C-alpha cells in the first residue's frame, strides 16, 4: 500500500496533552485528578463517552457537572480537556420545541439543527449597547397592564406563596404575545412531569406553542442540570434578541433554582453561607437577570423581558432569596394568599406591587386613562378598613368606596383569558366616564363583555382620538352622545 508523502511544511514538535483520571462519581458530579490546566466552565471529555462541565477547582482535583453520562463511567476512567464551551443553539428551529438545558429534544421533533449558538453562561450586554425601555409589553392582565405596567426589556419579579397564581399569570403573559411579534421562552425548573405536560398542553390549546420554546429540567434531573436550565433559556432568548426580535423569558422558578445551586455547591464541598447557600448566590441570579435588556438600534434593537418567579413562605418577602431577587429586578408583582382565599383573582396585592420603569413604556392613551386609577384604588383599600367598624361616612368618602369596589369588580379576571390593549382602553374610558357606575355582578360582566365584543368588531386603535373611543363606548352601552 503506497505511503502518502508528508506535507512540505511539516515540522515535528513536542505536543503536551494532559490526561486525568476520574476519582469518584455520584449525584451528577464527577471528581477528576490530574488536569492542572483546567479552567472554570471548560468541557472535560472522558474516555467512556461522558462529558462534564468544570465547576469547582482545587489544587488536587476538580469537580465537574456531568452533562452526558454513560453506564461505563466509573472511577479510573481517563479524562482530557477540550477547547469546547457549553453553548445553546438560538435558531428559529427551536420555536415550538421542548428541549432540556443541553438542547436535547424532549418531544418527537427530532434533533435541533441550526448554526447560531450562544454561550450558556455568557456576559451581559455592555451599557453602550443598551437603550431605554420605552415600549410596553402587554401581559393580558387588567391589573398589570393598567396599574403595574411592564416594558419590553424589563425584569419584573412574580413573587408569592405556593399556589397563588404566579405561573398562571406567566402563562397568560405568554399567550397574550400571540400576534404581538414577541418570541417566548418558558423555563421549567424542578417541576413534576405532570406539571410540565399541563403547561405544554395549555400553550398548545391556546395556539401559543408555535412562538414558544420550553426548556425543561424536571424534578428528577440532577442539580447540575437544574442549575443550567435558566441560563440555557436565557441564551436562546439572547440569540433572538441579538437578531432584532423582542423576546419574553419566564423563569419558573428561581427559588427552586437557588435550592438546586445550594445542593450542587454542597455536593462540591463549597463553603456554605447564610441558610447554607453559597456566598455567590446573589451574583448567580444577578448575572442571569442582567442579560435581560433592550438593545440600541445599532445593535439590533431587540429586547429580552424577564419574568422570574420566586416563592415565599407565609408571605415573607424579607427572606433571603426573595430579598435578593427584589433588589435585582425592576419591580415585583406580589401575590397574596389571603386575597386568593377570599376569591379575589388574580390575587395581586397592589399595595406591595411596583413597576419602577414600566410607566414610561406605557402607551400614552392607556397611561392617560390609568392616571389616578392606582392612587384611587389604594385610597379605597385604606378607607374600606374603616367601614368594617361601622363608621359613618360622608358623601365624598362613600363615593370613593363605591368607585373602589367598582374597580375591584372590573379588575377581577379569569385565568387563560388575556385581554388585548384595546379591551383595556375601552373599559378604562367607560369607567372614567362613569358609564359603569351602579353596575355589579352579572350586569357588570355582561356590560364588559359587550364592550369587548364591540372593540373587537371595530377598527379603533390605541392611537385613535379619545372622542372616537368615547363615541364607541356610548353606542355600545346605549347612552345618548
Coordinates of C-alpha atoms in Angstrom, one line a residue:
X1 CA 0.0 0.0 0.0
X2 CA 1.6 3.3 -1.0
X3 CA 2.5 5.7 1.8
X4 CA 1.5 9.3 1.2
X5 CA 4.2 11.9 1.2
X6 CA 4.5 14.2 4.2
X7 CA 3.5 17.8 3.6
X8 CA 6.4 20.1 2.8
X9 CA 5.6 22.4 5.7
X10 CA 5.6 19.5 8.2
X11 CA 7.8 20.0 11.3
X12 CA 8.0 17.7 14.2
X13 CA 7.2 19.4 17.5
X14 CA 6.6 18.5 21.1
X15 CA 2.8 18.2 21.9
X16 CA 1.7 18.1 25.5
X17 CA -1.6 16.6 26.4
X18 CA -2.9 16.4 29.9
X19 CA -4.7 13.2 30.8
X20 CA -6.5 13.0 34.1
X21 CA -8.3 10.2 35.9
X22 CA -11.8 10.0 37.4
X23 CA -11.5 9.6 41.1
X24 CA -15.2 9.3 42.0
X25 CA -18.7 9.7 40.5
X26 CA -22.1 10.3 42.1
X27 CA -25.2 12.6 42.2
X28 CA -24.4 14.1 38.8
X29 CA -20.9 15.1 39.9
X30 CA -17.6 13.7 38.8
X31 CA -14.3 14.3 40.6
X32 CA -11.2 14.2 38.4
X33 CA -7.5 14.3 39.3
X34 CA -4.5 15.2 37.1
X35 CA -5.8 18.1 35.0
X36 CA -3.9 21.1 36.4
X37 CA -4.6 23.3 33.4
X38 CA -8.4 23.0 33.7
X39 CA -10.5 26.2 33.8
X40 CA -13.9 27.0 35.0
X41 CA -16.7 26.3 32.6
X42 CA -14.4 24.1 30.4
X43 CA -15.6 20.9 28.9
X44 CA -13.9 17.6 30.0
X45 CA -14.2 14.6 27.8
X46 CA -14.0 11.1 29.4
X47 CA -12.9 8.0 27.5
X48 CA -16.2 6.2 28.0
X49 CA -18.0 9.0 26.1
X50 CA -19.2 11.0 29.0
X51 CA -18.8 14.8 29.2
X52 CA -18.6 17.1 32.1
X53 CA -18.6 20.9 32.8
X54 CA -15.8 22.1 35.1
X55 CA -17.4 23.8 38.0
X56 CA -15.1 23.6 41.0
X57 CA -11.3 23.8 41.2
X58 CA -9.0 22.7 44.0
X59 CA -5.2 22.3 44.0
X60 CA -5.6 18.5 44.0
X61 CA -8.6 17.8 41.8
X62 CA -11.6 19.3 40.1
X63 CA -15.3 18.9 40.4
X64 CA -17.5 18.9 37.3
X65 CA -21.2 18.7 36.4
X66 CA -22.0 15.6 34.3
X67 CA -23.6 16.7 31.0
X68 CA -23.5 13.3 29.3
X69 CA -23.2 10.1 31.3
X70 CA -22.8 6.5 30.2
X71 CA -23.2 3.3 32.2
X72 CA -19.5 2.6 31.7
X73 CA -18.4 5.7 33.7
X74 CA -16.6 4.8 36.8
X75 CA -13.5 5.6 38.9
X76 CA -10.3 5.1 36.9
X77 CA -11.6 6.3 33.6
X78 CA -9.2 8.6 31.8
X79 CA -10.3 12.3 31.1
X80 CA -8.9 15.0 29.0
X81 CA -9.6 18.7 28.5
X82 CA -11.2 20.1 25.3
X83 CA -11.4 23.5 23.8
X84 CA -15.1 23.4 23.6
X85 CA -17.5 25.7 25.5
X86 CA -21.1 24.9 26.6
X87 CA -23.4 26.6 24.1
X88 CA -27.0 26.6 23.2
X89 CA -28.5 26.9 19.7
X90 CA -30.6 30.0 19.2
X91 CA -32.3 29.4 15.9
X92 CA -35.8 29.5 14.6
X93 CA -35.8 25.7 14.7
X94 CA -36.3 25.9 18.4
X95 CA -39.7 27.6 18.1
X96 CA -42.4 25.2 19.2
X97 CA -39.9 22.8 20.7
X98 CA -39.5 21.3 24.1
X99 CA -35.8 20.7 25.0
X100 CA -33.6 20.1 28.0
X101 CA -30.9 22.6 29.1
X102 CA -28.4 20.8 26.7
X103 CA -30.7 21.3 23.7
X104 CA -31.6 17.6 23.6
X105 CA -35.2 17.2 22.3
X106 CA -37.8 16.1 24.8
X107 CA -40.6 16.0 22.2
X108 CA -40.9 14.0 19.0
X109 CA -39.5 16.7 16.7
X110 CA -36.0 15.2 16.2
X111 CA -32.6 16.8 16.8
X112 CA -32.4 20.6 16.9
X113 CA -30.4 21.9 14.0
X114 CA -29.1 25.3 13.4
X115 CA -25.9 27.4 13.2
X116 CA -26.4 30.2 15.7
X117 CA -25.0 29.2 19.1
X118 CA -24.8 31.4 22.2
X119 CA -22.7 30.7 25.3
X120 CA -24.9 29.3 28.1
X121 CA -23.2 31.5 30.7
X122 CA -22.1 34.5 28.6
X123 CA -21.6 38.1 29.6
X124 CA -24.4 40.6 29.8
X125 CA -24.6 43.3 27.1
X126 CA -22.5 46.4 27.8
X127 CA -24.0 49.7 28.8
X128 CA -23.2 51.3 25.4
X129 CA -25.3 48.6 23.6
X130 CA -28.4 49.2 25.7
X131 CA -31.3 51.6 25.1
X132 CA -34.1 52.9 27.3
X133 CA -37.2 50.7 28.0
X134 CA -39.9 52.7 26.2
X135 CA -42.2 50.1 24.6
X136 CA -44.9 48.3 26.5
X137 CA -45.2 44.5 26.9
X138 CA -48.8 43.6 27.3
X139 CA -49.5 40.6 29.6
X140 CA -53.2 40.5 29.0
X141 CA -53.9 41.1 32.7
X142 CA -56.1 44.1 33.5
X143 CA -54.3 44.7 36.8
X144 CA -50.8 44.5 35.4
X145 CA -51.3 46.3 32.1
X146 CA -53.0 49.3 33.7
X147 CA -51.7 49.6 37.3
X148 CA -48.3 47.8 37.2
X149 CA -47.2 48.1 33.5
X150 CA -44.2 46.3 32.1
X151 CA -41.9 47.5 29.4
X152 CA -40.0 45.4 26.8
X153 CA -36.6 44.7 28.3
X154 CA -37.8 45.0 31.9
X155 CA -37.2 42.4 34.7
X156 CA -40.4 42.0 36.7
X157 CA -40.5 39.6 39.6
X158 CA -43.6 37.5 40.2
X159 CA -43.5 36.7 43.9
X160 CA -45.9 35.0 46.4
X161 CA -46.7 31.8 48.2
X162 CA -47.2 28.5 46.5
X163 CA -50.5 28.1 44.7
X164 CA -51.4 31.8 44.5
X165 CA -51.4 32.2 40.7
X166 CA -47.9 33.2 39.7
X167 CA -47.4 30.6 37.0
X168 CA -51.0 31.2 35.7
X169 CA -50.1 34.9 35.2
X170 CA -46.9 34.0 33.5
X171 CA -48.8 31.6 31.1
X172 CA -51.3 34.3 30.4
X173 CA -48.5 36.7 29.6
X174 CA -47.1 34.1 27.1
X175 CA -50.5 33.5 25.5
X176 CA -51.0 37.3 25.2
X177 CA -48.0 37.6 23.0
X178 CA -49.9 35.9 20.1
X179 CA -49.9 38.4 17.2
X180 CA -47.7 40.7 19.2
X181 CA -44.4 39.6 17.5
X182 CA -42.8 38.5 20.7
X183 CA -40.9 35.2 20.9
X184 CA -41.2 33.4 24.3
X185 CA -39.0 31.0 26.3
X186 CA -40.6 29.3 29.2
X187 CA -38.1 27.6 31.6
X188 CA -39.5 25.0 33.9
X189 CA -37.1 24.2 36.8
X190 CA -37.6 21.2 39.1
X191 CA -41.3 20.7 38.3
X192 CA -43.1 17.4 38.1
X193 CA -43.7 15.8 34.7
X194 CA -47.4 16.2 35.1
X195 CA -47.0 20.0 35.5
X196 CA -44.7 20.1 32.5
X197 CA -47.3 18.3 30.4
X198 CA -50.0 20.5 31.6
X199 CA -48.0 23.6 30.7
X200 CA -47.3 22.2 27.2
X201 CA -51.0 21.3 26.7
X202 CA -52.1 24.8 27.8
X203 CA -49.8 26.6 25.4
X204 CA -50.8 24.3 22.6
X205 CA -54.5 24.7 23.3
X206 CA -54.2 28.5 23.0
X207 CA -52.0 28.5 19.9
X208 CA -49.0 29.8 21.8
X209 CA -46.6 26.9 21.3
X210 CA -45.7 27.9 17.8
X211 CA -43.8 31.0 19.1
X212 CA -42.6 29.5 22.3
X213 CA -39.7 27.3 23.4
X214 CA -39.8 25.3 26.6
X215 CA -36.6 24.5 28.4
X216 CA -37.4 21.7 30.9
X217 CA -35.3 20.4 33.9
X218 CA -37.7 18.0 35.6
X219 CA -37.8 17.3 39.3
X220 CA -35.8 14.1 38.8
X221 CA -33.0 15.9 36.9
X222 CA -29.6 16.2 38.6
X223 CA -28.9 19.5 40.5
X224 CA -26.4 20.4 37.8
X225 CA -28.9 20.2 35.0
X226 CA -31.4 22.3 37.1
X227 CA -28.7 24.8 37.6
X228 CA -28.1 25.1 33.9
X229 CA -31.8 25.4 32.9
X230 CA -32.4 29.2 33.3
X231 CA -29.0 30.0 31.7
X232 CA -29.9 27.8 28.7
X233 CA -33.3 29.6 28.3
X234 CA -31.6 32.9 28.6
X235 CA -29.1 32.0 25.9
X236 CA -31.9 31.2 23.5
X237 CA -33.7 34.4 24.1
X238 CA -30.4 36.3 24.0
X239 CA -29.7 35.0 20.5
X240 CA -33.1 36.1 19.2
X241 CA -32.7 39.5 20.9
X242 CA -29.4 39.9 19.1
X243 CA -31.1 39.2 15.8
X244 CA -33.5 42.0 16.5
X245 CA -36.5 40.2 17.9
X246 CA -38.5 41.1 21.0
X247 CA -38.4 38.2 23.5
X248 CA -40.0 37.2 26.7
X249 CA -38.4 34.6 29.0
X250 CA -40.1 33.2 32.1
X251 CA -38.0 31.5 34.9
X252 CA -40.4 29.2 36.8
X253 CA -39.0 29.4 39.4
X254 CA -35.7 30.8 40.7
X255 CA -36.4 29.7 44.3
X256 CA -36.1 26.1 43.1
X257 CA -33.1 27.1 41.1
X258 CA -31.4 28.6 44.2
X259 CA -32.1 25.3 46.1
X260 CA -30.5 23.3 43.2
X261 CA -27.5 25.6 43.3
X262 CA -27.2 25.1 47.0
X263 CA -27.4 21.3 46.7
X264 CA -24.8 21.4 43.9
X265 CA -22.5 23.6 45.9
X266 CA -22.8 21.4 49.0
X267 CA -22.0 18.3 46.8
X268 CA -18.9 20.1 45.6
X269 CA -18.0 20.9 49.2
X270 CA -18.1 24.7 48.8
X271 CA -18.2 26.7 52.0
X272 CA -21.9 27.3 52.9
X273 CA -23.1 30.7 53.9
X274 CA -26.5 32.1 55.1
X275 CA -29.1 29.3 55.1
X276 CA -26.4 27.0 53.7
X277 CA -26.5 28.9 50.3
X278 CA -23.1 29.6 48.8
X279 CA -21.7 33.1 49.1
X280 CA -22.2 33.9 45.4
X281 CA -25.9 33.1 45.3
X282 CA -26.7 36.8 44.7
X283 CA -24.1 37.0 41.9
X284 CA -25.6 33.9 40.3
X285 CA -29.1 35.5 39.8
X286 CA -27.7 39.0 39.1
X287 CA -25.6 37.8 36.2
X288 CA -28.6 35.9 34.8
X289 CA -31.1 38.7 35.0
X290 CA -28.6 41.4 33.9
X291 CA -28.7 39.8 30.4
X292 CA -32.3 41.0 30.0
X293 CA -32.4 44.4 28.4
X294 CA -33.4 46.4 25.4
X295 CA -30.6 46.8 22.8
X296 CA -30.0 50.0 20.9
X297 CA -31.0 50.2 17.3
X298 CA -27.4 49.9 16.1
X299 CA -27.1 46.7 18.0
X300 CA -30.2 45.1 16.5
X301 CA -32.9 46.8 18.6
X302 CA -34.2 43.6 20.1
X303 CA -35.3 43.2 23.7
X304 CA -35.5 40.5 26.3
X305 CA -38.1 40.9 29.0
X306 CA -37.7 38.6 32.0
X307 CA -40.4 37.3 34.4
X308 CA -38.6 35.5 37.1
X309 CA -40.8 33.7 39.6
X310 CA -40.0 33.4 43.3
X311 CA -41.8 31.5 46.0
X312 CA -42.3 32.8 49.5
X313 CA -43.4 31.1 52.7
X314 CA -46.2 32.6 54.7
X315 CA -46.0 35.7 52.6
X316 CA -42.5 36.5 54.0
X317 CA -40.8 38.6 51.3
X318 CA -37.9 39.5 53.5
X319 CA -36.5 36.0 53.3
X320 CA -33.0 35.6 51.8
X321 CA -33.7 34.6 48.2
X322 CA -36.8 36.8 47.7
X323 CA -34.9 39.8 49.0
X324 CA -32.1 39.2 46.7
X325 CA -34.4 38.9 43.7
X326 CA -36.4 42.0 44.6
X327 CA -33.2 44.0 44.8
X328 CA -32.0 42.8 41.4
X329 CA -35.3 43.3 39.4
X330 CA -37.0 46.4 38.2
X331 CA -40.2 45.7 40.2
X332 CA -42.3 43.0 41.6
X333 CA -45.9 41.7 41.4
X334 CA -46.9 40.3 44.8
X335 CA -49.5 37.6 45.0
X336 CA -51.3 37.4 48.4
X337 CA -52.6 34.1 49.8
X338 CA -55.3 35.9 51.8
X339 CA -56.7 37.5 48.6
X340 CA -56.6 34.1 46.9
X341 CA -58.6 32.6 49.8
X342 CA -61.2 35.4 49.5
X343 CA -61.7 34.7 45.8
X344 CA -60.1 37.9 44.6
X345 CA -58.4 36.8 41.4
X346 CA -55.8 37.4 40.2
X347 CA -54.7 37.6 43.8
X348 CA -52.3 40.5 43.2
X349 CA -51.6 42.7 46.2
X350 CA -51.4 46.1 44.6
X351 CA -50.1 47.8 47.8
X352 CA -47.0 45.6 47.7
X353 CA -46.5 45.6 43.9
X354 CA -44.5 48.1 42.0
X355 CA -43.1 48.6 38.5
X356 CA -40.2 51.1 38.6
X357 CA -39.7 51.7 34.9
X358 CA -42.9 50.3 33.2
X359 CA -44.8 53.5 33.5
X360 CA -42.5 55.2 31.0
X361 CA -43.2 52.4 28.5
X362 CA -46.9 52.6 28.8
X363 CA -48.9 53.7 25.8
X364 CA -49.9 57.4 26.1
X365 CA -53.7 56.6 25.8
X366 CA -53.6 53.8 28.5
X367 CA -51.3 55.9 30.7
X368 CA -53.7 58.8 30.5
X369 CA -56.8 56.8 31.4
X370 CA -54.9 54.8 34.1
X371 CA -53.8 58.2 35.6
X372 CA -55.1 58.3 39.2
X373 CA -56.7 54.9 39.0
X374 CA -54.0 53.2 41.1
X375 CA -54.0 56.0 43.6
X376 CA -57.8 55.9 43.9
X377 CA -57.7 52.1 44.4
X378 CA -55.0 52.3 47.1
X379 CA -57.1 55.0 48.9
X380 CA -60.1 52.8 48.7
X381 CA -58.3 49.9 50.3
X382 CA -57.4 52.2 53.2
X383 CA -60.9 53.6 53.6
X384 CA -62.5 50.2 53.3
X385 CA -60.9 49.2 56.6
X386 CA -62.9 51.9 58.4
X387 CA -66.1 50.6 57.0
X388 CA -65.6 47.4 59.0
X389 CA -66.1 49.3 62.2
X390 CA -69.4 50.7 61.1
X391 CA -68.1 54.3 61.0
X392 CA -70.5 56.9 59.5
X393 CA -69.1 58.1 56.1
X394 CA -69.7 61.4 54.4
X395 CA -70.8 61.6 50.7
X396 CA -67.3 62.0 49.3
X397 CA -65.9 59.1 51.2
X398 CA -68.9 56.9 50.2
X399 CA -68.3 57.8 46.5
X400 CA -64.6 56.8 46.8
X401 CA -65.5 53.5 48.3
X402 CA -68.1 52.9 45.6
X403 CA -65.6 53.6 42.9
X404 CA -63.0 51.4 44.6
X405 CA -65.4 48.5 44.8
X406 CA -66.3 49.0 41.1
X407 CA -62.6 48.9 40.2
X408 CA -62.1 45.7 42.1
X409 CA -65.0 44.1 40.3
X410 CA -63.7 45.2 36.9
X411 CA -60.2 44.1 37.6
X412 CA -61.3 40.5 38.5
X413 CA -60.3 38.2 35.7
X414 CA -60.3 34.5 34.9
X415 CA -57.1 32.8 34.1
X416 CA -56.2 31.9 30.5
X417 CA -58.4 34.9 29.3
X418 CA -55.9 37.6 28.4
X419 CA -57.3 40.9 27.3
X420 CA -55.9 43.0 24.4
X421 CA -54.7 46.5 25.0
X422 CA -57.8 47.8 23.1
X423 CA -60.0 45.9 25.6
X424 CA -58.2 47.6 28.5
X425 CA -58.6 51.1 27.0
X426 CA -62.3 50.6 26.4
X427 CA -63.2 49.6 30.0
X428 CA -61.0 52.4 31.4
X429 CA -62.7 55.0 29.3
X430 CA -66.1 53.7 30.3
X431 CA -65.1 53.7 33.9
X432 CA -63.6 57.2 33.9
X433 CA -66.7 58.5 32.1
X434 CA -68.9 57.0 34.9
X435 CA -70.6 54.7 32.4
X436 CA -70.2 51.7 34.6
X437 CA -71.4 53.3 37.9
X438 CA -74.1 51.3 39.7
X439 CA -73.3 48.0 37.9
X440 CA -72.2 44.9 39.7
X441 CA -72.3 41.2 39.4
X442 CA -73.8 39.8 36.2
X443 CA -74.8 43.2 34.9
X444 CA -71.2 44.4 35.0
X445 CA -69.9 41.2 33.5
X446 CA -72.4 41.5 30.6
X447 CA -71.5 45.1 30.0
X448 CA -67.8 44.5 29.9
X449 CA -68.4 41.6 27.5
X450 CA -70.4 43.9 25.2
X451 CA -67.6 46.4 25.3
X452 CA -65.0 43.7 24.5
X453 CA -67.1 42.4 21.5
X454 CA -67.7 45.9 20.2
X455 CA -64.0 46.8 20.3
X456 CA -63.1 43.5 18.6
X457 CA -65.5 44.4 15.8
X458 CA -64.3 47.9 15.4
X459 CA -61.3 49.4 13.7
X460 CA -60.2 51.5 16.6
X461 CA -56.6 51.5 17.6
X462 CA -54.8 52.9 20.7
X463 CA -53.8 55.9 18.6
X464 CA -57.4 56.7 17.6
X465 CA -58.7 60.0 19.1
X466 CA -60.3 59.7 22.6
X467 CA -63.6 61.1 21.2
X468 CA -63.8 58.2 18.8
X469 CA -63.4 55.8 21.6
X470 CA -65.9 57.6 23.7
X471 CA -68.5 57.5 20.9
X472 CA -68.0 53.8 20.5
X473 CA -68.4 53.3 24.3
X474 CA -71.6 55.3 24.2
X475 CA -73.0 53.4 21.2
X476 CA -72.3 50.1 22.9
X477 CA -73.7 51.0 26.3
X478 CA -76.8 52.6 24.8
X479 CA -76.3 56.1 26.1
X480 CA -77.0 59.2 24.1
X481 CA -73.9 61.1 22.9

